Amino acid sequence: MSEVSEVTKKLPSFLGIGAMRSGTTWLDNILRSHPDIYLPERRKEIHFFDLYYDKGINWYQDFFPTEEQRQNYQQIGEITPAYLYLPEIPSRIKDSIPNCRFLVILRNPVDRAYSHYGFWVKNSAEKRAFEDLLEQEPEIIGKGMYYQQFERYLQHFPRESFLVLIFEEITQNPLPALEQLSKFLAVDSHKFDLSTTSQKKNASASVLFPQARALACKFRDFLRNNDIDWLWNLAKSSGVNQIFETTGKPLPPLNREIRAKLIDRYSSDVSNLEKLLDIDFSLWKY
């Protein structure tokens, strides 16, 4: 990408890259509450480095402040949780933002997988059992293989470029995570809006009309593919998306036998991850 050197300074200084279903909505909310941090207003997850890479770096640049506007912020960022998983992403980021820093929240991969299933149920008109979906959609398990994902990133970026937070610690007490964020991003921790930490979590609510919801998601993707975000944002602000949701029953607890199998499947990856990142994940009880 020949134009990268001319526009790198107009791109994000940091990226939130995942993991999916691990608290990145909380991260987005708390970062947006800080007056010295900018996240794109037009689109929450831009997906440039995976879905829209062929649109070119100038397309990506348009989501961020101009050089003059950047003087109002200490940090410019973007959060797309899919970036952690896909193998082609680290080299693409290195080519575009060679000094990028990364925010990552990791969740017990077993719980992450089951939450991913709940998200799939919410957004699909199909009905499948969790164990069936694991066989048919291997990426649900793959997205919890964090060691493999970090190993790829560390081939391109130094370990100190990553702030790794643990989802379960944030849910217990978010304040230490805010201190880590402020130190890593070099911003004033007192400027975070702490009320954001008590907002509703991104739960896998039930869907009243699953087929209509699935069509709405396709319509959203069509608008984004054609850069008509304003129309989708207008629909969201009017509360249209809430028509499809209901406060129905949450997912039942994960079957113990399935949980045990998944723990066994993830065990070596978690062990290797602890050594790679020098972080204790005993909270996950592996």
mmCIF file of N, CA and C in Angstrom, residues 99-208:
data_model
loop_
_atom_site.group_PDB
_atom_site.id
_atom_site.type_symbol
_atom_site.label_atom_id
_atom_site.label_comp_id
_atom_site.label_asym_id
_atom_site.label_seq_id
_atom_site.Cartn_x
_atom_site.Cartn_y
_atom_site.Cartn_z
ATOM 1 N N ASN A 99 3.618 1.433 14.382
ATOM 2 C CA ASN A 99 3.828 1.652 15.817
ATOM 3 C C ASN A 99 2.530 1.521 16.610
ATOM 4 N N CYS A 100 1.603 0.758 16.089
ATOM 5 C CA CYS A 100 0.287 0.607 16.724
ATOM 6 C C CYS A 100 0.414 -0.038 18.102
ATOM 7 N N ARG A 101 -0.501 0.363 19.000
ATOM 8 C CA ARG A 101 -0.625 -0.266 20.312
ATOM 9 C C ARG A 101 -1.995 -0.938 20.373
ATOM 10 N N PHE A 102 -2.108 -1.937 21.242
ATOM 11 C CA PHE A 102 -3.288 -2.795 21.212
ATOM 12 C C PHE A 102 -3.913 -2.975 22.585
ATOM 13 N N LEU A 103 -5.238 -2.924 22.605
ATOM 14 C CA LEU A 103 -6.018 -3.247 23.792
ATOM 15 C C LEU A 103 -6.720 -4.580 23.543
ATOM 16 N N VAL A 104 -6.568 -5.499 24.500
ATOM 17 C CA VAL A 104 -7.164 -6.826 24.352
ATOM 18 C C VAL A 104 -7.819 -7.235 25.668
ATOM 19 N N ILE A 105 -9.040 -7.714 25.591
ATOM 20 C CA ILE A 105 -9.707 -8.310 26.752
ATOM 21 C C ILE A 105 -9.899 -9.790 26.450
ATOM 22 N N LEU A 106 -9.403 -10.632 27.342
ATOM 23 C CA LEU A 106 -9.533 -12.077 27.169
ATOM 24 C C LEU A 106 -10.499 -12.642 28.207
ATOM 25 N N ARG A 107 -11.311 -13.568 27.760
ATOM 26 C CA ARG A 107 -12.316 -14.198 28.610
ATOM 27 C C ARG A 107 -12.077 -15.707 28.623
ATOM 28 N N ASN A 108 -12.433 -16.346 29.714
ATOM 29 C CA ASN A 108 -12.385 -17.806 29.742
ATOM 30 C C ASN A 108 -12.914 -18.335 28.408
ATOM 31 N N PRO A 109 -12.085 -19.047 27.630
ATOM 32 C CA PRO A 109 -12.495 -19.400 26.272
ATOM 33 C C PRO A 109 -13.733 -20.293 26.203
ATOM 34 N N VAL A 110 -13.981 -21.066 27.252
ATOM 35 C CA VAL A 110 -15.189 -21.889 27.270
ATOM 36 C C VAL A 110 -16.424 -21.000 27.367
ATOM 37 N N ASP A 111 -16.386 -20.055 28.287
ATOM 38 C CA ASP A 111 -17.510 -19.129 28.437
ATOM 39 C C ASP A 111 -17.650 -18.234 27.216
ATOM 40 N N ARG A 112 -16.520 -17.864 26.631
ATOM 41 C CA ARG A 112 -16.558 -17.046 25.422
ATOM 42 C C ARG A 112 -17.281 -17.781 24.299
ATOM 43 N N ALA A 113 -16.972 -19.076 24.139
ATOM 44 C CA ALA A 113 -17.593 -19.878 23.090
ATOM 45 C C ALA A 113 -19.102 -19.987 23.298
ATOM 46 N N TYR A 114 -19.510 -20.173 24.542
ATOM 47 C CA TYR A 114 -20.947 -20.312 24.815
ATOM 48 C C TYR A 114 -21.662 -18.977 24.620
ATOM 49 N N SER A 115 -21.002 -17.879 24.988
ATOM 50 C CA SER A 115 -21.569 -16.560 24.737
ATOM 51 C C SER A 115 -21.678 -16.295 23.238
ATOM 52 N N HIS A 116 -20.685 -16.763 22.487
ATOM 53 C CA HIS A 116 -20.712 -16.627 21.033
ATOM 54 C C HIS A 116 -21.926 -17.374 20.470
ATOM 55 N N TYR A 117 -22.197 -18.541 21.037
ATOM 56 C CA TYR A 117 -23.379 -19.303 20.618
ATOM 57 C C TYR A 117 -24.652 -18.500 20.888
ATOM 58 N N GLY A 118 -24.711 -17.864 22.065
ATOM 59 C CA GLY A 118 -25.875 -17.050 22.384
ATOM 60 C C GLY A 118 -26.045 -15.898 21.408
ATOM 61 N N PHE A 119 -24.938 -15.303 21.005
ATOM 62 C CA PHE A 119 -24.976 -14.218 20.022
ATOM 63 C C PHE A 119 -25.457 -14.740 18.680
ATOM 64 N N TRP A 120 -25.012 -15.943 18.315
ATOM 65 C CA TRP A 120 -25.438 -16.555 17.052
ATOM 66 C C TRP A 120 -26.940 -16.822 17.077
ATOM 67 N N VAL A 121 -27.427 -17.348 18.193
ATOM 68 C CA VAL A 121 -28.862 -17.617 18.329
ATOM 69 C C VAL A 121 -29.662 -16.322 18.169
ATOM 70 N N LYS A 122 -29.145 -15.257 18.759
ATOM 71 C CA LYS A 122 -29.832 -13.970 18.717
ATOM 72 C C LYS A 122 -29.946 -13.422 17.296
ATOM 73 N N ASN A 123 -28.931 -13.674 16.486
ATOM 74 C CA ASN A 123 -28.871 -13.047 15.166
ATOM 75 C C ASN A 123 -29.178 -13.996 14.010
ATOM 76 N N SER A 124 -29.613 -15.208 14.322
ATOM 77 C CA SER A 124 -29.899 -16.177 13.264
ATOM 78 C C SER A 124 -31.336 -16.660 13.367
ATOM 79 N N ALA A 125 -31.916 -16.933 12.223
ATOM 80 C CA ALA A 125 -33.267 -17.489 12.200
ATOM 81 C C ALA A 125 -33.245 -19.003 12.387
ATOM 82 N N GLU A 126 -32.034 -19.599 12.345
ATOM 83 C CA GLU A 126 -31.914 -21.046 12.505
ATOM 84 C C GLU A 126 -31.900 -21.423 13.982
ATOM 85 N N LYS A 127 -32.174 -22.694 14.239
ATOM 86 C CA LYS A 127 -32.104 -23.230 15.590
ATOM 87 C C LYS A 127 -31.181 -24.445 15.574
ATOM 88 N N ARG A 128 -30.070 -24.327 16.318
ATOM 89 C CA ARG A 128 -29.132 -25.450 16.406
ATOM 90 C C ARG A 128 -28.646 -25.580 17.842
ATOM 91 N N ALA A 129 -28.401 -26.800 18.277
ATOM 92 C CA ALA A 129 -27.842 -27.032 19.604
ATOM 93 C C ALA A 129 -26.390 -26.564 19.626
ATOM 94 N N PHE A 130 -25.903 -26.199 20.803
ATOM 95 C CA PHE A 130 -24.547 -25.680 20.949
ATOM 96 C C PHE A 130 -23.511 -26.666 20.417
ATOM 97 N N GLU A 131 -23.632 -27.933 20.814
ATOM 98 C CA GLU A 131 -22.642 -28.917 20.387
ATOM 99 C C GLU A 131 -22.661 -29.132 18.871
ATOM 100 N N ASP A 132 -23.830 -29.021 18.263
ATOM 101 C CA ASP A 132 -23.923 -29.139 16.805
ATOM 102 C C ASP A 132 -23.242 -27.953 16.119
ATOM 103 N N LEU A 133 -23.451 -26.765 16.674
ATOM 104 C CA LEU A 133 -22.854 -25.579 16.079
ATOM 105 C C LEU A 133 -21.326 -25.618 16.197
ATOM 106 N N LEU A 134 -20.817 -26.175 17.279
ATOM 107 C CA LEU A 134 -19.361 -26.289 17.444
ATOM 108 C C LEU A 134 -18.752 -27.132 16.334
ATOM 109 N N GLU A 135 -19.448 -28.184 15.938
ATOM 110 C CA GLU A 135 -18.943 -29.049 14.865
ATOM 111 C C GLU A 135 -19.060 -28.375 13.507
ATOM 112 N N GLN A 136 -20.129 -27.623 13.308
ATOM 113 C CA GLN A 136 -20.392 -27.020 11.999
ATOM 114 C C GLN A 136 -19.693 -25.672 11.811
ATOM 115 N N GLU A 137 -19.369 -24.992 12.918
ATOM 116 C CA GLU A 137 -18.715 -23.679 12.862
ATOM 117 C C GLU A 137 -17.453 -23.710 13.732
ATOM 118 N N PRO A 138 -16.370 -24.303 13.235
ATOM 119 C CA PRO A 138 -15.162 -24.479 14.055
ATOM 120 C C PRO A 138 -14.540 -23.182 14.544
ATOM 121 N N GLU A 139 -14.872 -22.052 13.924
ATOM 122 C CA GLU A 139 -14.285 -20.791 14.367
ATOM 123 C C GLU A 139 -14.778 -20.382 15.752
ATOM 124 N N ILE A 140 -15.907 -20.939 16.196
ATOM 125 C CA ILE A 140 -16.392 -20.613 17.539
ATOM 126 C C ILE A 140 -15.389 -21.094 18.580
ATOM 127 N N ILE A 141 -14.819 -22.273 18.358
ATOM 128 C CA ILE A 141 -13.747 -22.747 19.233
ATOM 129 C C ILE A 141 -12.440 -22.035 18.900
ATOM 130 N N GLY A 142 -12.177 -21.856 17.619
ATOM 131 C CA GLY A 142 -10.922 -21.248 17.188
ATOM 132 C C GLY A 142 -10.705 -19.854 17.736
ATOM 133 N N LYS A 143 -11.760 -19.092 17.910
ATOM 134 C CA LYS A 143 -11.617 -17.723 18.403
ATOM 135 C C LYS A 143 -11.208 -17.677 19.868
ATOM 136 N N GLY A 144 -11.261 -18.803 20.546
ATOM 137 C CA GLY A 144 -10.787 -18.876 21.930
ATOM 138 C C GLY A 144 -9.385 -19.437 22.043
ATOM 139 N N MET A 145 -8.745 -19.769 20.938
ATOM 140 C CA MET A 145 -7.359 -20.235 20.946
ATOM 141 C C MET A 145 -6.434 -19.024 20.936
ATOM 142 N N TYR A 146 -6.358 -18.374 22.081
ATOM 143 C CA TYR A 146 -5.674 -17.089 22.163
ATOM 144 C C TYR A 146 -4.164 -17.188 21.930
ATOM 145 N N TYR A 147 -3.572 -18.274 22.368
ATOM 146 C CA TYR A 147 -2.119 -18.410 22.196
ATOM 147 C C TYR A 147 -1.739 -18.325 20.723
ATOM 148 N N GLN A 148 -2.465 -19.043 19.891
ATOM 149 C CA GLN A 148 -2.171 -19.035 18.463
ATOM 150 C C GLN A 148 -2.294 -17.627 17.889
ATOM 151 N N GLN A 149 -3.291 -16.897 18.368
ATOM 152 C CA GLN A 149 -3.537 -15.553 17.844
ATOM 153 C C GLN A 149 -2.448 -14.580 18.277
ATOM 154 N N PHE A 150 -2.061 -14.638 19.557
ATOM 155 C CA PHE A 150 -1.003 -13.756 20.044
ATOM 156 C C PHE A 150 0.346 -14.104 19.434
ATOM 157 N N GLU A 151 0.562 -15.351 19.193
ATOM 158 C CA GLU A 151 1.824 -15.757 18.580
ATOM 159 C C GLU A 151 2.002 -15.082 17.227
ATOM 160 N N ARG A 152 0.928 -14.979 16.468
ATOM 161 C CA ARG A 152 1.000 -14.311 15.174
ATOM 162 C C ARG A 152 1.282 -12.816 15.339
ATOM 163 N N TYR A 153 0.607 -12.177 16.287
ATOM 164 C CA TYR A 153 0.810 -10.739 16.498
ATOM 165 C C TYR A 153 2.231 -10.432 16.962
ATOM 166 N N LEU A 154 2.765 -11.289 17.825
ATOM 167 C CA LEU A 154 4.093 -11.026 18.378
ATOM 168 C C LEU A 154 5.206 -11.249 17.364
ATOM 169 N N GLN A 155 4.872 -11.773 16.223
ATOM 170 C CA GLN A 155 5.839 -11.843 15.125
ATOM 171 C C GLN A 155 6.025 -10.476 14.477
ATOM 172 N N HIS A 156 5.088 -9.556 14.738
ATOM 173 C CA HIS A 156 5.110 -8.243 14.095
ATOM 174 C C HIS A 156 5.228 -7.076 15.076
ATOM 175 N N PHE A 157 4.813 -7.298 16.326
ATOM 176 C CA PHE A 157 4.811 -6.217 17.315
ATOM 177 C C PHE A 157 5.412 -6.714 18.629
ATOM 178 N N PRO A 158 6.095 -5.839 19.377
ATOM 179 C CA PRO A 158 6.676 -6.242 20.660
ATOM 180 C C PRO A 158 5.611 -6.438 21.729
ATOM 181 N N ARG A 159 5.920 -7.238 22.722
ATOM 182 C CA ARG A 159 4.965 -7.536 23.796
ATOM 183 C C ARG A 159 4.473 -6.277 24.493
ATOM 184 N N GLU A 160 5.339 -5.267 24.650
ATOM 185 C CA GLU A 160 4.939 -4.060 25.358
ATOM 186 C C GLU A 160 3.913 -3.215 24.602
ATOM 187 N N SER A 161 3.623 -3.602 23.368
ATOM 188 C CA SER A 161 2.607 -2.894 22.599
ATOM 189 C C SER A 161 1.188 -3.351 22.941
ATOM 190 N N PHE A 162 1.072 -4.316 23.852
ATOM 191 C CA PHE A 162 -0.234 -4.907 24.160
ATOM 192 C C PHE A 162 -0.599 -4.715 25.629
ATOM 193 N N LEU A 163 -1.789 -4.192 25.869
ATOM 194 C CA LEU A 163 -2.381 -4.217 27.202
ATOM 195 C C LEU A 163 -3.431 -5.321 27.189
ATOM 196 N N VAL A 164 -3.222 -6.320 28.031
ATOM 197 C CA VAL A 164 -4.132 -7.461 28.088
ATOM 198 C C VAL A 164 -4.898 -7.417 29.404
ATOM 199 N N LEU A 165 -6.204 -7.297 29.315
ATOM 200 C CA LEU A 165 -7.088 -7.290 30.470
ATOM 201 C C LEU A 165 -7.872 -8.596 30.522
ATOM 202 N N ILE A 166 -8.316 -8.967 31.709
ATOM 203 C CA ILE A 166 -9.067 -10.210 31.889
ATOM 204 C C ILE A 166 -10.535 -9.875 32.168
ATOM 205 N N PHE A 167 -11.398 -10.404 31.355
ATOM 206 C CA PHE A 167 -12.826 -10.113 31.409
ATOM 207 C C PHE A 167 -13.406 -10.344 32.800
ATOM 208 N N GLU A 168 -13.081 -11.478 33.400
ATOM 209 C CA GLU A 168 -13.653 -11.833 34.689
ATOM 210 C C GLU A 168 -13.223 -10.852 35.785
ATOM 211 N N GLU A 169 -12.018 -10.311 35.688
ATOM 212 C CA GLU A 169 -11.562 -9.312 36.656
ATOM 213 C C GLU A 169 -12.309 -7.995 36.468
ATOM 214 N N ILE A 170 -12.581 -7.645 35.228
ATOM 215 C CA ILE A 170 -13.327 -6.411 34.951
ATOM 216 C C ILE A 170 -14.740 -6.506 35.496
ATOM 217 N N THR A 171 -15.390 -7.660 35.325
ATOM 218 C CA THR A 171 -16.766 -7.809 35.812
ATOM 219 C C THR A 171 -16.829 -7.773 37.334
ATOM 220 N N GLN A 172 -15.752 -8.219 38.001
ATOM 221 C CA GLN A 172 -15.705 -8.173 39.457
ATOM 222 C C GLN A 172 -15.460 -6.755 39.967
ATOM 223 N N ASN A 173 -14.541 -6.046 39.306
ATOM 224 C CA ASN A 173 -14.192 -4.679 39.705
ATOM 225 C C ASN A 173 -13.485 -3.992 38.541
ATOM 226 N N PRO A 174 -14.148 -3.089 37.848
ATOM 227 C CA PRO A 174 -13.552 -2.465 36.664
ATOM 228 C C PRO A 174 -12.509 -1.386 36.971
ATOM 229 N N LEU A 175 -12.437 -0.913 38.199
ATOM 230 C CA LEU A 175 -11.557 0.220 38.508
ATOM 231 C C LEU A 175 -10.080 -0.059 38.228
ATOM 232 N N PRO A 176 -9.531 -1.223 38.620
ATOM 233 C CA PRO A 176 -8.137 -1.485 38.278
ATOM 234 C C PRO A 176 -7.890 -1.480 36.763
ATOM 235 N N ALA A 177 -8.854 -1.957 35.995
ATOM 236 C CA ALA A 177 -8.717 -1.950 34.534
ATOM 237 C C ALA A 177 -8.667 -0.518 34.007
ATOM 238 N N LEU A 178 -9.445 0.371 34.600
ATOM 239 C CA LEU A 178 -9.417 1.776 34.180
ATOM 240 C C LEU A 178 -8.055 2.397 34.453
ATOM 241 N N GLU A 179 -7.453 2.041 35.582
ATOM 242 C CA GLU A 179 -6.119 2.555 35.892
ATOM 243 C C GLU A 179 -5.093 2.034 34.883
ATOM 244 N N GLN A 180 -5.219 0.760 34.528
ATOM 245 C CA GLN A 180 -4.306 0.192 33.530
ATOM 246 C C GLN A 180 -4.490 0.865 32.173
ATOM 247 N N LEU A 181 -5.737 1.099 31.805
ATOM 248 C CA LEU A 181 -6.022 1.771 30.537
ATOM 249 C C LEU A 181 -5.425 3.176 30.504
ATOM 250 N N SER A 182 -5.623 3.924 31.573
ATOM 251 C CA SER A 182 -5.130 5.298 31.602
ATOM 252 C C SER A 182 -3.616 5.347 31.543
ATOM 253 N N LYS A 183 -2.953 4.412 32.207
ATOM 254 C CA LYS A 183 -1.491 4.366 32.178
ATOM 255 C C LYS A 183 -0.985 3.972 30.804
ATOM 256 N N PHE A 184 -1.617 2.972 30.198
ATOM 257 C CA PHE A 184 -1.182 2.468 28.895
ATOM 258 C C PHE A 184 -1.376 3.524 27.811
ATOM 259 N N LEU A 185 -2.495 4.247 27.881
ATOM 260 C CA LEU A 185 -2.815 5.253 26.864
ATOM 261 C C LEU A 185 -2.318 6.653 27.246
ATOM 262 N N ALA A 186 -1.761 6.767 28.449
ATOM 263 C CA ALA A 186 -1.236 8.049 28.927
ATOM 264 C C ALA A 186 -2.317 9.140 28.934
ATOM 265 N N VAL A 187 -3.451 8.814 29.526
ATOM 266 C CA VAL A 187 -4.542 9.775 29.686
ATOM 267 C C VAL A 187 -4.911 9.839 31.166
ATOM 268 N N ASP A 188 -5.619 10.877 31.540
ATOM 269 C CA ASP A 188 -6.016 11.107 32.933
ATOM 270 C C ASP A 188 -7.151 10.150 33.308
ATOM 271 N N SER A 189 -6.904 9.296 34.289
ATOM 272 C CA SER A 189 -7.914 8.310 34.682
ATOM 273 C C SER A 189 -9.153 8.965 35.291
ATOM 274 N N HIS A 190 -9.014 10.157 35.834
ATOM 275 C CA HIS A 190 -10.151 10.829 36.464
ATOM 276 C C HIS A 190 -11.168 11.339 35.446
ATOM 277 N N LYS A 191 -10.794 11.339 34.188
ATOM 278 C CA LYS A 191 -11.709 11.833 33.158
ATOM 279 C C LYS A 191 -12.612 10.751 32.573
ATOM 280 N N PHE A 192 -12.394 9.487 32.954
ATOM 281 C CA PHE A 192 -13.328 8.443 32.546
ATOM 282 C C PHE A 192 -14.650 8.652 33.276
ATOM 283 N N ASP A 193 -15.752 8.421 32.596
ATOM 284 C CA ASP A 193 -17.069 8.497 33.212
ATOM 285 C C ASP A 193 -17.362 7.147 33.856
ATOM 286 N N LEU A 194 -17.228 7.076 35.172
ATOM 287 C CA LEU A 194 -17.368 5.793 35.856
ATOM 288 C C LEU A 194 -18.776 5.231 35.767
ATOM 289 N N SER A 195 -19.767 6.071 35.500
ATOM 290 C CA SER A 195 -21.133 5.558 35.370
ATOM 291 C C SER A 195 -21.251 4.623 34.172
ATOM 292 N N THR A 196 -20.337 4.772 33.219
ATOM 293 C CA THR A 196 -20.346 3.899 32.041
ATOM 294 C C THR A 196 -20.107 2.457 32.426
ATOM 295 N N THR A 197 -19.352 2.225 33.505
ATOM 296 C CA THR A 197 -19.022 0.855 33.899
ATOM 297 C C THR A 197 -20.220 0.104 34.454
ATOM 298 N N SER A 198 -21.278 0.819 34.800
ATOM 299 C CA SER A 198 -22.467 0.162 35.351
ATOM 300 C C SER A 198 -23.587 0.047 34.337
ATOM 301 N N GLN A 199 -23.294 0.410 33.074
ATOM 302 C CA GLN A 199 -24.320 0.312 32.050
ATOM 303 C C GLN A 199 -24.598 -1.139 31.702
ATOM 304 N N LYS A 200 -25.704 -1.354 31.040
ATOM 305 C CA LYS A 200 -26.130 -2.692 30.640
ATOM 306 C C LYS A 200 -25.070 -3.374 29.793
ATOM 307 N N LYS A 201 -24.770 -4.613 30.132
ATOM 308 C CA LYS A 201 -23.791 -5.381 29.380
ATOM 309 C C LYS A 201 -24.378 -5.826 28.051
ATOM 310 N N ASN A 202 -23.489 -6.183 27.132
ATOM 311 C CA ASN A 202 -23.917 -6.622 25.807
ATOM 312 C C ASN A 202 -24.346 -8.090 25.887
ATOM 313 N N ALA A 203 -25.477 -8.343 26.497
ATOM 314 C CA ALA A 203 -25.942 -9.704 26.722
ATOM 315 C C ALA A 203 -26.612 -10.270 25.488
ATOM 316 N N SER A 204 -26.734 -11.596 25.478
ATOM 317 C CA SER A 204 -27.376 -12.267 24.349
ATOM 318 C C SER A 204 -28.870 -12.389 24.625
ATOM 319 N N ALA A 205 -29.573 -11.295 24.441
ATOM 320 C CA ALA A 205 -31.013 -11.276 24.706
ATOM 321 C C ALA A 205 -31.751 -12.154 23.712
ATOM 322 N N SER A 206 -32.974 -12.528 24.092
ATOM 323 C CA SER A 206 -33.804 -13.304 23.183
ATOM 324 C C SER A 206 -34.331 -12.408 22.068
ATOM 325 N N VAL A 207 -34.721 -13.029 20.980
ATOM 326 C CA VAL A 207 -35.225 -12.282 19.835
ATOM 327 C C VAL A 207 -36.673 -12.670 19.589
ATOM 328 N N LEU A 208 -37.508 -11.646 19.455
ATOM 329 C CA LEU A 208 -38.939 -11.885 19.297
ATOM 330 C C LEU A 208 -39.265 -12.394 17.899
#
